[in-house]
CSV table of C-alpha atoms in Angstrom, one decimal:
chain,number,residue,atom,x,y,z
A,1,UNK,CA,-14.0,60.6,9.6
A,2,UNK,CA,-17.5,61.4,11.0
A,3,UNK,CA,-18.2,59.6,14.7
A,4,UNK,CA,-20.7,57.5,13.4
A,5,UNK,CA,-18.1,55.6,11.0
A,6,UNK,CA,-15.7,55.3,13.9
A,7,UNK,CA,-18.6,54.0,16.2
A,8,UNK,CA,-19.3,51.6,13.2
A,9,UNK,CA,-15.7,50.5,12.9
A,10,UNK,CA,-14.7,50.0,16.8
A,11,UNK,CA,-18.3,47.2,16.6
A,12,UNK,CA,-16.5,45.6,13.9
A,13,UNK,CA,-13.0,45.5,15.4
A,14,UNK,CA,-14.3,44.4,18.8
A,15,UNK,CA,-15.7,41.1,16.9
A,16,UNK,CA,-12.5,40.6,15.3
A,17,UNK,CA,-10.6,41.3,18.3
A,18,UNK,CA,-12.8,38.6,20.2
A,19,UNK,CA,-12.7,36.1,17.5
A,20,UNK,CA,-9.4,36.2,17.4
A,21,UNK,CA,-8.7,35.5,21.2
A,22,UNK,CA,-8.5,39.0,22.5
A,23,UNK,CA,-9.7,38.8,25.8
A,24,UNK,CA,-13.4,40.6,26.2
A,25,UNK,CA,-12.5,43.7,28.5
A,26,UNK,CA,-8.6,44.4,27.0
A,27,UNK,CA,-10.7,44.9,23.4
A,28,UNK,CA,-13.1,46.8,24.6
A,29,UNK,CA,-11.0,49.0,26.7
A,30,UNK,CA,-8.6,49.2,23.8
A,31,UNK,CA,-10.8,50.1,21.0
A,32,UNK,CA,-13.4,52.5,23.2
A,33,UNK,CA,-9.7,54.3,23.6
A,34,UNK,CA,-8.8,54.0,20.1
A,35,UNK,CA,-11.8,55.5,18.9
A,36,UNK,CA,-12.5,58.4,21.5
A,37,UNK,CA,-8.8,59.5,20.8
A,38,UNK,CA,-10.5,59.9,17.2
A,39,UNK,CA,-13.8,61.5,17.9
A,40,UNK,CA,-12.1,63.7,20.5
A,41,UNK,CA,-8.4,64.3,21.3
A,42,UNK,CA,-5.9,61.9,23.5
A,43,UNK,CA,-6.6,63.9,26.5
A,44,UNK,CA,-10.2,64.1,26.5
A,45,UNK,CA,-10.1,60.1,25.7
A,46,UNK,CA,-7.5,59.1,28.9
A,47,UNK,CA,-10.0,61.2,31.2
A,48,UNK,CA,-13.1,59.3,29.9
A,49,UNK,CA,-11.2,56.0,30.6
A,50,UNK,CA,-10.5,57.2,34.1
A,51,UNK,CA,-14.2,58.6,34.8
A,52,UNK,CA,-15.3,54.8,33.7
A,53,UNK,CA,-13.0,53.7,35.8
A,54,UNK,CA,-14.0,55.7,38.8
A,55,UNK,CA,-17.7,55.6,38.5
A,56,UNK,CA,-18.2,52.3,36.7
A,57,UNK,CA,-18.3,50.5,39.7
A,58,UNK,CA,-18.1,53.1,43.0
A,59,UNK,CA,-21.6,52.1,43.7
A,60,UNK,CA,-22.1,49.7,46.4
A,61,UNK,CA,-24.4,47.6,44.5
A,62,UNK,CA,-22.0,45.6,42.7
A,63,UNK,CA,-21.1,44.0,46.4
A,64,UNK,CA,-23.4,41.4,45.0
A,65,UNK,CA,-20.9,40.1,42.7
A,66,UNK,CA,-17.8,38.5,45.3
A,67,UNK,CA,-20.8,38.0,47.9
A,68,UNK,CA,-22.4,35.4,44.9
A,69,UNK,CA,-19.8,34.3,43.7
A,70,UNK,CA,-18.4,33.4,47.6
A,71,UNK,CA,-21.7,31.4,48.7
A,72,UNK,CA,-21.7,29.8,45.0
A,73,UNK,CA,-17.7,28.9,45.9
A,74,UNK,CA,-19.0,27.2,49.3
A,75,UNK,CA,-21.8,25.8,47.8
A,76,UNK,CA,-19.6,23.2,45.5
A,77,UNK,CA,-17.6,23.0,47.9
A,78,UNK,CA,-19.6,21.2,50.9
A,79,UNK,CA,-21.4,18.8,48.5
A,80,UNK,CA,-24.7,20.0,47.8
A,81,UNK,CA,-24.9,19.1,44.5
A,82,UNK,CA,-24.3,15.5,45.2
A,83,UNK,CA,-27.0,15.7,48.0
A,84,UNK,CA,-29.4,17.4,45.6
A,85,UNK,CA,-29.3,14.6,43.1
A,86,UNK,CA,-30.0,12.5,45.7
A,87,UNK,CA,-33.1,13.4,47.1
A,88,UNK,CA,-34.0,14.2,43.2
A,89,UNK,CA,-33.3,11.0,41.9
A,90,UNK,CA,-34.6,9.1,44.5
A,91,UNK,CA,-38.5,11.1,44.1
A,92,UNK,CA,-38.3,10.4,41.0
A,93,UNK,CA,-36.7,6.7,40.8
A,94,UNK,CA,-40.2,5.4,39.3
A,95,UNK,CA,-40.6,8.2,35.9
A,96,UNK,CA,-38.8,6.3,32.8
A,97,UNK,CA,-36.2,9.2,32.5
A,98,UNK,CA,-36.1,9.4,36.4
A,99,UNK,CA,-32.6,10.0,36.2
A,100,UNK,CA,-32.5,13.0,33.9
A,101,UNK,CA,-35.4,14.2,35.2
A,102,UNK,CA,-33.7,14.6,38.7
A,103,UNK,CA,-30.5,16.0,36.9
A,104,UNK,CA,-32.7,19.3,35.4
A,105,UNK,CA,-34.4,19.4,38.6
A,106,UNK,CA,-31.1,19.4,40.9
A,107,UNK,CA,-30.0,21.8,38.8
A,108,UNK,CA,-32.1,23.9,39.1
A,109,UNK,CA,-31.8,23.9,42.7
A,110,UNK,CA,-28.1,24.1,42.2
A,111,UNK,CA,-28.5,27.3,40.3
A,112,UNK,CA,-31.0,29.0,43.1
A,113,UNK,CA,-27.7,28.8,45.3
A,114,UNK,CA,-24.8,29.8,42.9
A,115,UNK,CA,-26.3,31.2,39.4
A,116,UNK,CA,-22.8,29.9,37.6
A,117,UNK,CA,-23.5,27.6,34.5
A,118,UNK,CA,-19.9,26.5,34.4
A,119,UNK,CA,-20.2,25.5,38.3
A,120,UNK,CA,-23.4,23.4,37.2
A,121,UNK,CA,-21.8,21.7,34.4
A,122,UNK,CA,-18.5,20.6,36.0
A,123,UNK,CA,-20.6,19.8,39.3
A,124,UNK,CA,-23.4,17.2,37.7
A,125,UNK,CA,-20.4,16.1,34.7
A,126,UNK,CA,-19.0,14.0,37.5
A,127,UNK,CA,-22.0,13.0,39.4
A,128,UNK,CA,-24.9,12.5,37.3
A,129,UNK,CA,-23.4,11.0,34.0
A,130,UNK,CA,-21.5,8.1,35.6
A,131,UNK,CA,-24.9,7.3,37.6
A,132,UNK,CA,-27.2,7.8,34.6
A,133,UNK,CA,-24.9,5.8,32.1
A,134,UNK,CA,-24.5,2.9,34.9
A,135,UNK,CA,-28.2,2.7,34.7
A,136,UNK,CA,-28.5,2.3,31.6
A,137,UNK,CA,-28.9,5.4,29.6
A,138,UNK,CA,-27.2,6.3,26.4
A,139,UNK,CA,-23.8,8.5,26.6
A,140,UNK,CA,-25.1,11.2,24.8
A,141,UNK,CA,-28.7,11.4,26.6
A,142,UNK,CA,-26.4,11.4,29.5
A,143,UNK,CA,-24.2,14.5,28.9
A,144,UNK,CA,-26.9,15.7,26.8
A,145,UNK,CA,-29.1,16.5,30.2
A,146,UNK,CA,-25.8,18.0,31.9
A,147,UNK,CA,-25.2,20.2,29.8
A,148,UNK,CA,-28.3,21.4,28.6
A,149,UNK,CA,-29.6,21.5,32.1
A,150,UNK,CA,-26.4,23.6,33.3
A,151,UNK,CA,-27.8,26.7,31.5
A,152,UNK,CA,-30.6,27.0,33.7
A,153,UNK,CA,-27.5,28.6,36.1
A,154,UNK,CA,-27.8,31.6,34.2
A,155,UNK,CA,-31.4,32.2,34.6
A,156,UNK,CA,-32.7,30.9,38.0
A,157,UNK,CA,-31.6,33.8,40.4
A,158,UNK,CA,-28.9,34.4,41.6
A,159,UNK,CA,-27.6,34.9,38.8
A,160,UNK,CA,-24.1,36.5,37.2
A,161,UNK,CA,-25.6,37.2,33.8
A,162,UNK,CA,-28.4,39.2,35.1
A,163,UNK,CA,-26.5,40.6,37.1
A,164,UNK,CA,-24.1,42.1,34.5
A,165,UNK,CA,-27.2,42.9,32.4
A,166,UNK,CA,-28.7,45.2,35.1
A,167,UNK,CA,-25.6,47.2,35.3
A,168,UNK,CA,-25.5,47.9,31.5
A,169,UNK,CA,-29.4,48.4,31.3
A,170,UNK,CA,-29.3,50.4,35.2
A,171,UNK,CA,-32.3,47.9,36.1
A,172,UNK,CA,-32.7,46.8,39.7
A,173,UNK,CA,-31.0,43.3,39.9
A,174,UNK,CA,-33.7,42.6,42.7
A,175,UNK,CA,-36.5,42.9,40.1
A,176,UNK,CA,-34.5,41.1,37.4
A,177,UNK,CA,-33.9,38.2,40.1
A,178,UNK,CA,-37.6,37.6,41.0
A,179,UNK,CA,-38.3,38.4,37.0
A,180,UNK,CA,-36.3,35.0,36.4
A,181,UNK,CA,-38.1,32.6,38.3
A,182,UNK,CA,-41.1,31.5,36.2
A,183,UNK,CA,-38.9,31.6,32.8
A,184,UNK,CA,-36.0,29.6,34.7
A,185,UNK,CA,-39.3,26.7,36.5
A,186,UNK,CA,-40.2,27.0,32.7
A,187,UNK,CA,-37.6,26.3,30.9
A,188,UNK,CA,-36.8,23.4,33.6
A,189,UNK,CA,-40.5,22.1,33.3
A,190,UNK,CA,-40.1,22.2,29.5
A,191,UNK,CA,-36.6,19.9,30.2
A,192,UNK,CA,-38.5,17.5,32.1
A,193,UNK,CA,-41.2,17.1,29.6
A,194,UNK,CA,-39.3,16.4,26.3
A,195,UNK,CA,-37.6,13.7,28.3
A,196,UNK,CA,-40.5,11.8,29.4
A,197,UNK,CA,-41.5,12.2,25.0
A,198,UNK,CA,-37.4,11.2,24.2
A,199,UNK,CA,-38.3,8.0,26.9
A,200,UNK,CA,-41.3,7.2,25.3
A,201,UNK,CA,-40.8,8.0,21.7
A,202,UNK,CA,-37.2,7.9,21.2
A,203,UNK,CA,-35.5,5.2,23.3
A,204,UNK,CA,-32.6,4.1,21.4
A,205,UNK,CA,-31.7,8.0,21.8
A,206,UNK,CA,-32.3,7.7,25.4
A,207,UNK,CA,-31.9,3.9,26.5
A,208,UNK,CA,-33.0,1.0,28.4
A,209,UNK,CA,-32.7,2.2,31.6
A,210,UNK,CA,-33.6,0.0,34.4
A,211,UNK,CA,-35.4,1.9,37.2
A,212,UNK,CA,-33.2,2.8,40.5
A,213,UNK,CA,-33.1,0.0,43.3
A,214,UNK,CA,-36.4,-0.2,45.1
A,215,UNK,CA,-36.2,0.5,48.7
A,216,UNK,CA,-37.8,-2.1,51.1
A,217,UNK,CA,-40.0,-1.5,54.0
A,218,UNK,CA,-37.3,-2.2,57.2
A,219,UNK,CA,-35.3,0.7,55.1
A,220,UNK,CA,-37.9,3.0,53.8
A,221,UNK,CA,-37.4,5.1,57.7
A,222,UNK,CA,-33.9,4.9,57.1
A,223,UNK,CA,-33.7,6.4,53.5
A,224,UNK,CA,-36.5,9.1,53.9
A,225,UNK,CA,-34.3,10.3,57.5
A,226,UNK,CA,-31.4,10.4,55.1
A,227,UNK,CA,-33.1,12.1,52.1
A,228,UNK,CA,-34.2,14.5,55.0
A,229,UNK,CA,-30.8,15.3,56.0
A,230,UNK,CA,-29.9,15.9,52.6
A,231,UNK,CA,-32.7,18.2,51.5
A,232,UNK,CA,-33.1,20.1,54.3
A,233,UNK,CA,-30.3,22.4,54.2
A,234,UNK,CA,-30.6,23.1,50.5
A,235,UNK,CA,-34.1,24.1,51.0
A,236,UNK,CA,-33.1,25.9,54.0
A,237,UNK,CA,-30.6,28.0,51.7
A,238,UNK,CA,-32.5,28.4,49.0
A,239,UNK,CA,-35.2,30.2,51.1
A,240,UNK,CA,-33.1,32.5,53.1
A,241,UNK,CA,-31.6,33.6,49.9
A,242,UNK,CA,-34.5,34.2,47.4
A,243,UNK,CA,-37.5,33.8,50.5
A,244,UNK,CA,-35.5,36.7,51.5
A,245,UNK,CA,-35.3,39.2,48.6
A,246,UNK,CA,-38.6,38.2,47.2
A,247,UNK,CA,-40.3,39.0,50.6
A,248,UNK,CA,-38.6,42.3,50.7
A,249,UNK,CA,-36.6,41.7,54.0
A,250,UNK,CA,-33.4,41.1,52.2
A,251,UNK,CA,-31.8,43.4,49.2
A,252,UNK,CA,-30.1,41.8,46.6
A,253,UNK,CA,-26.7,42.5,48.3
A,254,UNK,CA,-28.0,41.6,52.0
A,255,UNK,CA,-29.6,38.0,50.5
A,256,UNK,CA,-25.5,38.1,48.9
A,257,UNK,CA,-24.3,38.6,52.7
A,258,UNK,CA,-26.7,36.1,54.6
A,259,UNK,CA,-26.5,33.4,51.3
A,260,UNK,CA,-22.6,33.5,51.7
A,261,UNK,CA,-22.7,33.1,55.7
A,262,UNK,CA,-25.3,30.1,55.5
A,263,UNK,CA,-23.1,28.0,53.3
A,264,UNK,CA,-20.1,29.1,55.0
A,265,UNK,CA,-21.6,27.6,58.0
A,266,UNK,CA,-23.1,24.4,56.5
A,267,UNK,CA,-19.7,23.9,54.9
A,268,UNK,CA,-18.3,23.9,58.1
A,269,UNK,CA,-20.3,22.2,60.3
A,270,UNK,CA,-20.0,19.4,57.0
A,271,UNK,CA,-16.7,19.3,58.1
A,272,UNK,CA,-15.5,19.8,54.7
A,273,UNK,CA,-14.0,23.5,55.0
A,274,UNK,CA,-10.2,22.6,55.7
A,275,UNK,CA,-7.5,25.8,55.9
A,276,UNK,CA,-6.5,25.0,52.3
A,277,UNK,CA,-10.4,24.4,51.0
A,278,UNK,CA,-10.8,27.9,52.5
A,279,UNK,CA,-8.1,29.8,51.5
A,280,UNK,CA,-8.2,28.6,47.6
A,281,UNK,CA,-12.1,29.3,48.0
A,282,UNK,CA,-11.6,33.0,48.9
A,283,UNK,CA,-8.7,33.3,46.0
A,284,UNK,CA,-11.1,32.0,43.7
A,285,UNK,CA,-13.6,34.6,44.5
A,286,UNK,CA,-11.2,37.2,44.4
A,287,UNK,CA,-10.0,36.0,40.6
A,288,UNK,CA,-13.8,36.0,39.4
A,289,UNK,CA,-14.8,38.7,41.0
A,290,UNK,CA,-12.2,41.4,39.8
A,291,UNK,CA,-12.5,39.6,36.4
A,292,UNK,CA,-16.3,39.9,36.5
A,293,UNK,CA,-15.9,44.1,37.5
A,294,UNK,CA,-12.9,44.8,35.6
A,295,UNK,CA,-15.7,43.6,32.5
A,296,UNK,CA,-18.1,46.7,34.1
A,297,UNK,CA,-15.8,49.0,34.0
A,298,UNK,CA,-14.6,47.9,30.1
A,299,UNK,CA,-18.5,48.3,29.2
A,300,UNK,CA,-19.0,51.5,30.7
A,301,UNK,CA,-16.4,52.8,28.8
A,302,UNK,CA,-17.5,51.1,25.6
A,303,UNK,CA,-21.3,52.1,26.4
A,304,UNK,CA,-19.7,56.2,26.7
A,305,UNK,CA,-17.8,55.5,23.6
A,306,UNK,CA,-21.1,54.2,21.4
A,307,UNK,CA,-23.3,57.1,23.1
A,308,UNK,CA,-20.9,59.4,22.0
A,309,UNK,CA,-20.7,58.0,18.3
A,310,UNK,CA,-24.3,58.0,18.0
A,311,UNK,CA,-24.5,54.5,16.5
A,312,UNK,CA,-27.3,53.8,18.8
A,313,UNK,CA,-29.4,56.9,18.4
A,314,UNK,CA,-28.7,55.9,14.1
A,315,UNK,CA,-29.5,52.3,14.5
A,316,UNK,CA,-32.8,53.1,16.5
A,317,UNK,CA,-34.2,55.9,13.6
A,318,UNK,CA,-32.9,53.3,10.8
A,319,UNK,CA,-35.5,50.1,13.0
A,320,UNK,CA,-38.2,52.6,12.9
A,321,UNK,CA,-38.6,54.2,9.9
A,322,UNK,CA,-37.7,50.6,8.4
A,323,UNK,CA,-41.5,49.3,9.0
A,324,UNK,CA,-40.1,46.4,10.6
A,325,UNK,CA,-41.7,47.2,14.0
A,326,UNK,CA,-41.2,45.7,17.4
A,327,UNK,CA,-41.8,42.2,16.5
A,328,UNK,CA,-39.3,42.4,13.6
A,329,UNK,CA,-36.7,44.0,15.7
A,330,UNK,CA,-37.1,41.6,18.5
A,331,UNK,CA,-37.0,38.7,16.4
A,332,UNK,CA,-33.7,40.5,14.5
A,333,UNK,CA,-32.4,40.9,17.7
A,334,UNK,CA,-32.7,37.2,18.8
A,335,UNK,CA,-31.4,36.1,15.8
A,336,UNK,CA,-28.3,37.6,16.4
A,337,UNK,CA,-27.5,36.8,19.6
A,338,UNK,CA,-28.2,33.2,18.5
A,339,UNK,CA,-25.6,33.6,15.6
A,340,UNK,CA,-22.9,35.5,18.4
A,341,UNK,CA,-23.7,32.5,20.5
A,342,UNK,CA,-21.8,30.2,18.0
A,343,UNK,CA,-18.3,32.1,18.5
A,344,UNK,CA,-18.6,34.4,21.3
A,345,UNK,CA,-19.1,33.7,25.3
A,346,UNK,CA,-22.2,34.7,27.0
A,347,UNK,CA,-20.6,38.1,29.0
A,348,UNK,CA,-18.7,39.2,25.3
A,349,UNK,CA,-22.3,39.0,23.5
A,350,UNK,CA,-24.0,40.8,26.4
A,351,UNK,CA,-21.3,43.5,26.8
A,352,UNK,CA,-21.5,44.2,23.0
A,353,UNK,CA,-25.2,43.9,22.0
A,354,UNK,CA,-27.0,45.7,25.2
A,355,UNK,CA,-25.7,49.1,24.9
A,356,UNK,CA,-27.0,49.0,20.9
A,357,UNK,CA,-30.1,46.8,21.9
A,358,UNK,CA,-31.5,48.7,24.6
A,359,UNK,CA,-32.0,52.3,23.6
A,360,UNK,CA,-33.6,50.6,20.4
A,361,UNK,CA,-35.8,48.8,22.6
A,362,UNK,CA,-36.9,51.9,24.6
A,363,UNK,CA,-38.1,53.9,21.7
A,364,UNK,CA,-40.5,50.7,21.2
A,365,UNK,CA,-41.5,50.8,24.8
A,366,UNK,CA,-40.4,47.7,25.7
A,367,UNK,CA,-40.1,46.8,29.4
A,368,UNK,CA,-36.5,45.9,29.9
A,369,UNK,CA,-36.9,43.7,32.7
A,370,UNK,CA,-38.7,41.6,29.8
A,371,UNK,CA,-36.1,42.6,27.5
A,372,UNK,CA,-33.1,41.3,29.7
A,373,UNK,CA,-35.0,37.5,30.7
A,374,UNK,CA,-35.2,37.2,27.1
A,375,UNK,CA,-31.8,37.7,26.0
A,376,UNK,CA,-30.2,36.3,28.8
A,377,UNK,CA,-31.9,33.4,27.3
A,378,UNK,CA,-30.9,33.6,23.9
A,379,UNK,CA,-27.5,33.9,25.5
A,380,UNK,CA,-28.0,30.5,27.3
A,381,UNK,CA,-28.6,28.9,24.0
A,382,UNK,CA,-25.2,29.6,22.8
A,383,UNK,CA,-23.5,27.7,25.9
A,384,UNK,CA,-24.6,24.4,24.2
A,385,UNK,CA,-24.3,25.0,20.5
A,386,UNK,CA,-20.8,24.7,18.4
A,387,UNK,CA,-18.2,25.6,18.0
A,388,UNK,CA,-17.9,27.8,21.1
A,389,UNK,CA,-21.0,25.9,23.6
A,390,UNK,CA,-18.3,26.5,26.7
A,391,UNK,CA,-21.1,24.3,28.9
A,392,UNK,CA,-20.2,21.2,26.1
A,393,UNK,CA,-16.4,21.6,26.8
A,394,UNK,CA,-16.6,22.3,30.4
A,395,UNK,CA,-18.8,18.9,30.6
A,396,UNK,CA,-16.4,16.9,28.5
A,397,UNK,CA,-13.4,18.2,30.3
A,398,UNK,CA,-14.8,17.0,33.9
A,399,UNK,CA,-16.0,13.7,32.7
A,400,UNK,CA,-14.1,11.0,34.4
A,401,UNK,CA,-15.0,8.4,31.2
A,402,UNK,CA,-13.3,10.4,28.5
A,403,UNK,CA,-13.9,7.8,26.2
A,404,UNK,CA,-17.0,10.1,25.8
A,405,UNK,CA,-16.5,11.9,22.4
A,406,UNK,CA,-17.1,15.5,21.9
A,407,UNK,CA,-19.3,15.4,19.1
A,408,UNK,CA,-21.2,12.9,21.3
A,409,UNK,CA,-22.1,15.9,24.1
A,410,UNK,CA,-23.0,18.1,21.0
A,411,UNK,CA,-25.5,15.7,19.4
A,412,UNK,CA,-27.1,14.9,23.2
A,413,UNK,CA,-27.9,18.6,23.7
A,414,UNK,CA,-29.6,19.0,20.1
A,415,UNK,CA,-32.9,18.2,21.6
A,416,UNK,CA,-32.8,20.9,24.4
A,417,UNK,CA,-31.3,22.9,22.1
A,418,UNK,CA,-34.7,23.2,19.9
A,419,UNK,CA,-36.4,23.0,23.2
A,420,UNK,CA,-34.7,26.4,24.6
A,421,UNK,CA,-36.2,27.9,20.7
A,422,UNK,CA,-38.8,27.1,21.9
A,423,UNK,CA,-39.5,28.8,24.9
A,424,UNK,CA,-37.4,31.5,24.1
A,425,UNK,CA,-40.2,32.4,21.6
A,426,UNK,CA,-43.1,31.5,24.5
A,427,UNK,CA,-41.2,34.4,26.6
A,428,UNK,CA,-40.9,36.4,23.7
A,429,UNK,CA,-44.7,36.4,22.7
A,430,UNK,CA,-46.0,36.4,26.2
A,431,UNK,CA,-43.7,39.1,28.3
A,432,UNK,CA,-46.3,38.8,31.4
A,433,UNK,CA,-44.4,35.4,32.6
A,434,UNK,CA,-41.6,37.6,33.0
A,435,UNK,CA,-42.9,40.7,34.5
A,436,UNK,CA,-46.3,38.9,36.4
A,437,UNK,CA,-43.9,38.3,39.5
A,438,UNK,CA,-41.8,41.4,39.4
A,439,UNK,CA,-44.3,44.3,39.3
């Protein structure tokens, strides 16, 4: 059996083994084994699974990872979500759609701190719906927003996806970072707009929300020292974080460093950091942390095994003499990922379609900064659409009204659904509002 066949085989048996419940970085240690034993011998194979292991992750880079993950941990821990859809709602209490407007922008100030979707969705499931729904707005408008706002966790920097997209493409996760900004203040602008058109031209989709309570005179000092006392801090983190790496003073792993040792202090000083809080915060980082490398060191292996195969260097000739060109390939490309999106998880459709993507990619002279914004979006898009959308589930598992159907979270986030299309194509077509920050 020639390598390419086996390199064809272990693709298809790692979609299998995935679909099937196989967890991401057990099948693709497992077959990358399997099929090296087959292209080479079992002793050559069990030495390229311990070089992966070794140098997959030996590099001091991937410090970023726990030193995210940690400040993101802190983060939900202190409250700043809740404060953040405070000050947002409250700006905002005038705009028909106020509400969900201040849920897209608070999380997007959620994701500048933590970069987890899931973290989003479970944060703003149990304090915007219940607010938005009291005022007035539809159920499925309401978890509609959450979840389709959640996503932008995965694009605004800091950010786990592109962070396990630079190691598989070796591009600087500073540069990919500052690439994300404009797409991620894009994609929540474009948010914010189709729910000022759903409020004006769709209102039994949205509801008759009543606008928040107006705040008299004798007050208005009181609230704005309030709102102050609120914001503050989150602004404060968010601009030692990314003022930090964007400004050169930080790297990516330093900003990682500070970040975590800002909200460990504003946690504290919150009073909310108890020995128990602390300790289960530093567990948790531990679990997704090692979960999150033990996946690098799965892909380098499976990236060796495919390089060896030369499945990539086949697929690459077979785009090009195929007359299809870039566009064709990008828009193949994108349509793919959209159609992994409905089964697989986000990391599982990164870890599989990047090492076959971006050689392909290369020989087309792409940039792959460019190349990584716009499949970490087309990623995103499969966190809200069925059957898999693990941002849907996550937001109708931390709903406290579980009357709340499921189907009801999936119709809300149709909308943004065809909204993220849409700018996934704007990215797509223009790459400079990826790259005009990050050259």
């Amino acid at each position: 059996m020639s390598a390419i066949i086996i390199g064809l085989i272990a693709i298809a048996a790692m979609l299998i083994a995935i679909y099937l419940g196989v967890h991401i970085a057990i099948a693709l240690i497992l077959i990358s084994f399997v099929s090296l034993w087959l292209m080479l011998d079992p002793s050559l194979a069990l030495r390229m699974v311990a070089s992966a292991a070794n140098d997959a992750i030996q590099d001091s880079l991937y410090g970023v990872v726990p030193l995210f993950v940690l400040m993101g941990l802190f983060v939900s821990v202190c409250g700043v979500g809740r404060d953040t859809f405070d000050v947002a709602g409250w700006l905002l209490r005038k705009i028909r759609g106020g509400l969900g407007m201040a849920t897209v922008g608070s999380n997007a100030a959620f994701a500048a701190i933590t970069g987890v979707s899931i973290a989003s969705a479970a944060v703003f499931s149990k304090i915007a719906v219940p607010e938005m729904m009291r005022h007035g707005h539809t159920s499925r408008f309401s978890v509609g927003v959450v979840a389709a706002s959640s996503v932008l966790g995965m694009l605004i920097p800091p950010s786990l996806l592109l962070i396990i997209y630079g190691v598989l493409a070796e591009e600087s996760i500073g540069r990919l970072f500052i690439a994300g900004v404009i797409p991620g203040l894009l994609l929540a602008g474009c948010f914010c707009l189709l729910i000022v058109v759903l409020a004006r031209f769709f209102p039994d989709f949205v509801g008759n929300a009543d606008s928040l309570q107006q705040h008299p005179d004798e007050e208005r000092a009181e609230t704005l020292a309030s709102l102050l006392k609120k914001g503050v801090p989150i602004l404060a983190l968010i601009v030692l974080v990314l003022g930090g790496i964007y400004s050169g003073i930080f790297t990516p792993m330093e900003a990682g460093a500070v970040g975590a040792l800002g909200a460990f202090i504003m946690t504290l000083l919150r009073g909310k950091l108890t020995p128990s809080r602390f300790w289960k915060v530093l567990v948790e980082t531990g679990h997704v942390s090692v979960s999150v490398l033990f996946l690098i060191i799965a892909a380098s292996l499976y990236s060796r095994m495919l390089a060896m195969s030369g499945v990539p260097e086949q697929i690459t000739h077979l785009m090009i003499g195929s007359g299809l060109g870039a566009v064709g390939f990008v828009l193949m490309y994108l349509l793919v990922i959209l159609l992994l999106g409905c089964v697989l998880d986000s990391v599982s459709i990164l870890l599989i379609m990047v090492p076959i993507a971006l050689p392909i990619s290369a020989s087309f002279g792409m940039d792959p900064t460019w190349f990584g914004i716009i499949t970490v979006v087309a990623v995103e898009i499969g966190l809200i659409t069925p059957p898999f959308g693990l941002s849907v589930y996550t937001v109708k598992a931390s709903l406290d009204d579980q009357s709340v159907a499921l189907k009801e979270v999936f119709v809300g986030v149709i909308p943004f659904v065809l909204c993220m299309l849409c700018v996934l194509l704007i990215l797509a077509a223009f790459p400079w509002l990826s790259l005009v920050l990050a050259r």
